[in-house]
Amino acid sequence: MLQVVDLKLGYKGIPAIQGVSFAVKAGEVVAIVGANGAGKSTLIRGISGLLPAMDGSIVFQGTTISNWPAHRIVGQGIAHVPEGRLTFARMTVEQNLALGAFTVPNKAKQEKLYAEVYDMFPRLAERRQQIAGTLSGGEQQMLAIARGLMSDPRLILLDEPSLGLAPKLVSQIFGLIATIKQHGKTILLVEQNVHEALELADRAYVLQTGRMVTEGSGRELLGSELVRKAYLGI
Ligand code: ATP
């Protein structure tokens, strides 16, 4: 579904992603794990069109989307859920969801999406008239993900969905990601929470200072010497 080849991204000519290649197949959960500053957010921003590619290519469902504007990439079926649960704090849950559906002009289709999202996130259904800023941290992360789903993406990019959440909420969020997969979505996840991400992922890559250093199934990487030493403290 997604092929990234030799992608180079950076800021003011200084590369932060130094030519990485990876792929995501339809229906998979793929995790890219790495430490602080490895370049995870940069990579996600590059795919969603928020940062121009310095080199390399991004092909989504057979179409080269490198350097397309972000709104066109959303229209093509890729949703980006940014780091930091960026919801519109003064708007209600439902208004936040409506903003996620801006690329879906058809009213009936929008209604179907609300129903699907509320079915996946019953907590948000109960709170649809609540002001987003008054939701708990975990609920705000749910809302950020749900808003991404309102564009009816085929591929959803999740930037550190577990960041800053208490351990119990972290497992809840990973549980939700599994639910989204069951609903037929393809997921590319970047995470610092290496253990949980590898347990969930079908396949995963390890990013270190802008380069992919290893890849494998989630299970393989959980058992790998490099991952155990560098990220799991074992
Ligand atoms: P974190 O989890 O801390 O966000 P990350 O793996 O997502 O880490 P990035 O945010 O992608 O890492 O940062 C990768 C590198 O790019 C870092 O060296 C960072 O300082 C640099 N960088 C990120 N954003 C900018 C920016 N707007 N301008 C200049 N350099 C940046």
Tab-separated table of C-alpha atoms and ligand atoms in Angstrom:
chain	number	residue	atom	x	y	z
A	1	MET	CA	0.000	0.000	0.000
A	2	LEU	CA	2.800	2.421	0.930
A	3	GLN	CA	6.359	2.258	-0.390
A	4	VAL	CA	8.948	4.679	0.862
A	5	VAL	CA	12.256	4.539	-0.984
A	6	ASP	CA	15.469	6.335	0.013
A	7	LEU	CA	13.512	9.141	1.593
A	8	LYS	CA	15.533	12.053	2.854
A	9	LEU	CA	13.919	14.778	4.968
A	10	GLY	CA	15.303	17.624	6.974
A	11	TYR	CA	15.141	21.165	8.147
A	12	LYS	CA	16.930	24.058	6.418
A	13	GLY	CA	18.965	21.660	4.321
A	14	ILE	CA	20.146	19.596	7.310
A	15	PRO	CA	18.908	16.007	6.966
A	16	ALA	CA	17.087	14.428	9.921
A	17	ILE	CA	15.994	11.376	7.892
A	18	GLN	CA	18.951	10.137	5.909
A	19	GLY	CA	17.524	7.991	3.120
A	20	VAL	CA	15.113	5.471	4.646
A	21	SER	CA	13.167	2.764	2.857
A	22	PHE	CA	10.236	0.760	4.177
A	23	ALA	CA	6.856	-0.545	3.156
A	24	VAL	CA	3.393	-0.992	4.630
A	25	LYS	CA	1.040	-3.624	3.205
A	26	ALA	CA	-2.748	-3.317	3.251
A	27	GLY	CA	-4.226	-4.431	6.576
A	28	GLU	CA	-0.960	-4.336	8.503
A	29	VAL	CA	0.022	-2.495	11.644
A	30	VAL	CA	3.611	-1.376	11.068
A	31	ALA	CA	5.553	0.256	13.888
A	32	ILE	CA	8.620	2.439	13.582
A	33	VAL	CA	10.264	2.601	16.962
A	34	GLY	CA	13.125	4.729	18.145
A	35	ALA	CA	14.374	7.013	20.878
A	36	ASN	CA	13.800	10.714	21.368
A	37	GLY	CA	15.035	12.660	18.376
A	38	ALA	CA	15.520	9.592	16.130
A	39	GLY	CA	13.365	11.317	13.493
A	40	LYS	CA	10.033	9.561	13.982
A	41	SER	CA	7.857	12.680	13.811
A	42	THR	CA	9.897	14.024	10.912
A	43	LEU	CA	9.231	10.829	8.969
A	44	ILE	CA	5.482	10.982	9.612
A	45	ARG	CA	5.399	14.661	8.603
A	46	GLY	CA	7.196	13.785	5.390
A	47	ILE	CA	4.616	11.153	4.466
A	48	SER	CA	1.621	13.375	5.211
A	49	GLY	CA	3.028	16.231	3.150
A	50	LEU	CA	3.805	18.621	6.000
A	51	LEU	CA	7.509	18.508	5.188
A	52	PRO	CA	8.918	18.410	1.642
A	53	ALA	CA	11.147	15.507	0.625
A	54	MET	CA	14.787	16.395	-0.029
A	55	ASP	CA	15.204	13.169	-1.986
A	56	GLY	CA	13.611	9.753	-2.521
A	57	SER	CA	10.031	8.776	-3.204
A	58	ILE	CA	6.745	7.977	-1.483
A	59	VAL	CA	4.298	5.819	-3.413
A	60	PHE	CA	0.790	5.245	-2.062
A	61	GLN	CA	-1.425	2.703	-3.816
A	62	GLY	CA	0.594	3.018	-6.993
A	63	THR	CA	0.597	6.844	-7.071
A	64	THR	CA	3.712	8.867	-6.315
A	65	ILE	CA	2.656	11.388	-3.673
A	66	SER	CA	6.079	12.827	-2.804
A	67	ASN	CA	5.769	16.588	-2.405
A	68	TRP	CA	2.023	16.697	-2.892
A	69	PRO	CA	0.304	19.276	-0.631
A	70	ALA	CA	-1.023	17.832	2.642
A	71	HIS	CA	-4.739	18.327	1.831
A	72	ARG	CA	-4.351	16.324	-1.385
A	73	ILE	CA	-2.684	13.511	0.528
A	74	VAL	CA	-5.611	13.429	2.996
A	75	GLY	CA	-7.949	13.255	-0.002
A	76	GLN	CA	-5.950	10.331	-1.329
A	77	GLY	CA	-6.701	8.372	1.872
A	78	ILE	CA	-3.923	9.053	4.373
A	79	ALA	CA	-4.783	10.560	7.779
A	80	HIS	CA	-2.141	11.964	10.132
A	81	VAL	CA	-2.809	11.978	13.881
A	82	PRO	CA	-0.099	14.308	15.222
A	83	GLU	CA	1.846	13.954	18.426
A	84	GLY	CA	0.427	15.734	21.457
A	85	ARG	CA	-3.316	15.059	21.113
A	86	LEU	CA	-3.971	18.255	19.216
A	87	THR	CA	-7.695	18.683	19.592
A	88	PHE	CA	-9.588	21.954	19.351
A	89	ALA	CA	-9.977	22.563	23.069
A	90	ARG	CA	-12.939	24.961	22.949
A	91	MET	CA	-14.997	22.900	20.550
A	92	THR	CA	-17.183	19.936	21.407
A	93	VAL	CA	-16.223	16.344	20.659
A	94	GLU	CA	-18.665	16.318	17.744
A	95	GLN	CA	-17.339	19.601	16.304
A	96	ASN	CA	-13.815	18.189	16.436
A	97	LEU	CA	-14.988	15.123	14.554
A	98	ALA	CA	-16.752	17.301	11.968
A	99	LEU	CA	-13.428	19.025	11.223
A	100	GLY	CA	-11.889	15.636	10.525
A	101	ALA	CA	-14.497	15.014	7.841
A	102	PHE	CA	-13.699	18.094	5.752
A	103	THR	CA	-12.632	16.013	2.770
A	104	VAL	CA	-15.865	13.995	2.822
A	105	PRO	CA	-18.481	16.143	1.033
A	106	ASN	CA	-21.274	13.573	1.042
A	107	LYS	CA	-23.619	14.026	4.056
A	108	ALA	CA	-24.771	10.401	4.094
A	109	LYS	CA	-21.157	9.229	4.038
A	110	GLN	CA	-20.375	11.579	6.940
A	111	GLU	CA	-23.260	10.150	8.964
A	112	LYS	CA	-21.925	6.655	8.320
A	113	LEU	CA	-18.492	7.741	9.533
A	114	TYR	CA	-19.904	9.249	12.757
A	115	ALA	CA	-21.758	5.994	13.401
A	116	GLU	CA	-18.612	3.915	12.796
A	117	VAL	CA	-16.421	6.129	14.952
A	118	TYR	CA	-18.951	6.232	17.820
A	119	ASP	CA	-19.248	2.473	17.573
A	120	MET	CA	-15.460	2.136	17.907
A	121	PHE	CA	-15.212	4.770	20.656
A	122	PRO	CA	-18.356	4.517	22.828
A	123	ARG	CA	-16.749	6.840	25.364
A	124	LEU	CA	-16.773	9.617	22.776
A	125	ALA	CA	-20.376	8.872	21.857
A	126	GLU	CA	-21.377	9.459	25.492
A	127	ARG	CA	-19.447	12.708	25.487
A	128	ARG	CA	-20.273	14.070	22.062
A	129	GLN	CA	-21.465	17.451	23.417
A	130	GLN	CA	-18.590	17.808	25.909
A	131	ILE	CA	-15.965	20.523	25.324
A	132	ALA	CA	-12.796	18.758	24.138
A	133	GLY	CA	-10.539	20.705	26.522
A	134	THR	CA	-12.342	19.157	29.498
A	135	LEU	CA	-11.733	15.550	28.380
A	136	SER	CA	-9.093	13.475	30.185
A	137	GLY	CA	-5.722	12.936	28.508
A	138	GLY	CA	-6.677	9.454	27.330
A	139	GLU	CA	-10.018	10.683	25.990
A	140	GLN	CA	-8.305	13.519	24.117
A	141	GLN	CA	-5.974	11.016	22.467
A	142	MET	CA	-9.030	8.930	21.528
A	143	LEU	CA	-10.622	12.046	20.039
A	144	ALA	CA	-7.478	12.877	18.051
A	145	ILE	CA	-7.465	9.356	16.577
A	146	ALA	CA	-11.225	9.410	15.961
A	147	ARG	CA	-10.893	12.744	14.154
A	148	GLY	CA	-8.299	11.165	11.876
A	149	LEU	CA	-10.705	8.334	11.107
A	150	MET	CA	-13.406	10.823	10.065
A	151	SER	CA	-11.550	11.439	6.793
A	152	ASP	CA	-12.212	7.764	5.987
A	153	PRO	CA	-8.519	6.971	5.492
A	154	ARG	CA	-7.140	3.744	4.125
A	155	LEU	CA	-3.879	4.421	5.940
A	156	ILE	CA	-3.671	6.117	9.308
A	157	LEU	CA	-0.398	7.591	10.577
A	158	LEU	CA	-0.170	7.717	14.363
A	159	ASP	CA	2.578	9.849	15.888
A	160	GLU	CA	3.324	8.632	19.440
A	161	PRO	CA	-0.260	8.017	20.520
A	162	SER	CA	0.841	6.829	23.969
A	163	LEU	CA	3.012	9.850	24.772
A	164	GLY	CA	2.430	11.265	28.235
A	165	LEU	CA	-0.307	8.806	29.200
A	166	ALA	CA	-0.396	6.802	32.445
A	167	PRO	CA	0.439	3.076	31.983
A	168	LYS	CA	-3.199	1.982	32.232
A	169	LEU	CA	-4.208	4.423	29.506
A	170	VAL	CA	-1.263	3.361	27.366
A	171	SER	CA	-2.653	-0.192	27.202
A	172	GLN	CA	-6.095	1.224	26.511
A	173	ILE	CA	-4.791	3.225	23.537
A	174	PHE	CA	-2.923	0.192	22.146
A	175	GLY	CA	-6.160	-1.785	22.562
A	176	LEU	CA	-7.951	0.848	20.507
A	177	ILE	CA	-5.353	0.632	17.769
A	178	ALA	CA	-6.006	-3.111	17.591
A	179	THR	CA	-9.726	-2.341	17.245
A	180	ILE	CA	-9.045	0.084	14.402
A	181	LYS	CA	-7.075	-2.630	12.630
A	182	GLN	CA	-10.022	-5.010	13.047
A	183	HIS	CA	-12.140	-2.406	11.255
A	184	GLY	CA	-9.960	-2.902	8.199
A	185	LYS	CA	-7.638	0.089	8.502
A	186	THR	CA	-3.935	-0.007	7.766
A	187	ILE	CA	-1.808	1.647	10.439
A	188	LEU	CA	1.670	3.134	10.517
A	189	LEU	CA	2.625	3.922	14.066
A	190	VAL	CA	5.727	5.669	15.384
A	191	GLU	CA	6.445	5.075	19.040
A	192	GLN	CA	8.964	5.465	21.820
A	193	ASN	CA	7.010	2.957	23.842
A	194	VAL	CA	8.930	0.136	22.208
A	195	HIS	CA	7.595	-2.874	24.082
A	196	GLU	CA	3.894	-2.148	23.582
A	197	ALA	CA	4.391	-1.080	19.973
A	198	LEU	CA	6.250	-4.284	19.078
A	199	GLU	CA	3.655	-6.436	20.822
A	200	LEU	CA	0.957	-4.898	18.686
A	201	ALA	CA	2.760	-4.552	15.354
A	202	ASP	CA	2.706	-7.127	12.571
A	203	ARG	CA	6.045	-5.740	11.404
A	204	ALA	CA	8.383	-3.115	12.712
A	205	TYR	CA	11.474	-1.073	11.954
A	206	VAL	CA	13.981	0.502	14.313
A	207	LEU	CA	14.989	4.076	13.522
A	208	GLN	CA	18.226	5.440	14.965
A	209	THR	CA	19.395	8.992	14.184
A	210	GLY	CA	17.558	9.096	10.893
A	211	ARG	CA	18.408	5.610	9.615
A	212	MET	CA	16.609	2.271	9.756
A	213	VAL	CA	18.920	-0.112	11.577
A	214	THR	CA	16.831	-3.279	11.688
A	215	GLU	CA	13.425	-4.673	10.768
A	216	GLY	CA	11.352	-7.766	11.392
A	217	SER	CA	8.051	-8.989	12.774
A	218	GLY	CA	7.064	-7.409	16.083
A	219	ARG	CA	7.788	-10.706	17.785
A	220	GLU	CA	11.229	-11.058	16.149
A	221	LEU	CA	12.256	-7.588	17.222
A	222	LEU	CA	11.031	-8.155	20.776
A	223	GLY	CA	13.522	-11.020	20.909
A	224	SER	CA	16.364	-9.213	19.120
A	225	GLU	CA	19.560	-8.470	20.983
A	226	LEU	CA	19.743	-4.885	19.700
A	227	VAL	CA	16.192	-4.031	20.729
A	228	ARG	CA	16.444	-5.747	24.100
A	229	LYS	CA	19.663	-3.926	24.978
A	230	ALA	CA	18.987	-0.498	23.520
A	231	TYR	CA	15.252	-0.099	24.118
A	232	LEU	CA	13.962	-2.627	26.619
A	233	GLY	CA	16.803	-2.392	29.136
A	234	ILE	CA	17.178	-6.177	29.244
B	1	ATP	P1	10.536	12.948	19.670
B	1	ATP	O1	9.891	11.715	20.115
B	1	ATP	O2	11.405	13.591	20.712
B	1	ATP	O3	9.594	13.922	18.983
B	1	ATP	P2	11.396	12.082	17.082
B	1	ATP	O4	11.999	10.745	16.867
B	1	ATP	O5	10.000	12.271	16.670
B	1	ATP	O6	11.601	12.465	18.575
B	1	ATP	P3	11.987	14.356	15.436
B	1	ATP	O7	11.063	15.281	16.157
B	1	ATP	O8	11.555	13.853	14.124
B	1	ATP	O9	12.344	13.122	16.354
B	1	ATP	O10	13.401	15.062	15.291
B	1	ATP	C1	14.465	14.530	14.527
B	1	ATP	C2	15.578	15.561	14.418
B	1	ATP	O11	15.129	16.694	13.665
B	1	ATP	C3	16.030	16.100	15.752
B	1	ATP	O12	17.427	16.261	15.713
B	1	ATP	C4	15.350	17.459	15.864
B	1	ATP	O13	16.095	18.354	16.630
B	1	ATP	C5	15.276	17.889	14.418
B	1	ATP	N1	14.092	18.750	14.206
B	1	ATP	C6	12.799	18.410	14.430
B	1	ATP	N2	11.958	19.442	14.117
B	1	ATP	C7	12.755	20.451	13.684
B	1	ATP	C8	12.510	21.779	13.212
B	1	ATP	N3	11.262	22.267	13.097
B	1	ATP	N4	13.588	22.534	12.864
B	1	ATP	C9	14.850	22.051	12.941
B	1	ATP	N5	15.148	20.803	13.373
B	1	ATP	C10	14.133	20.010	13.746
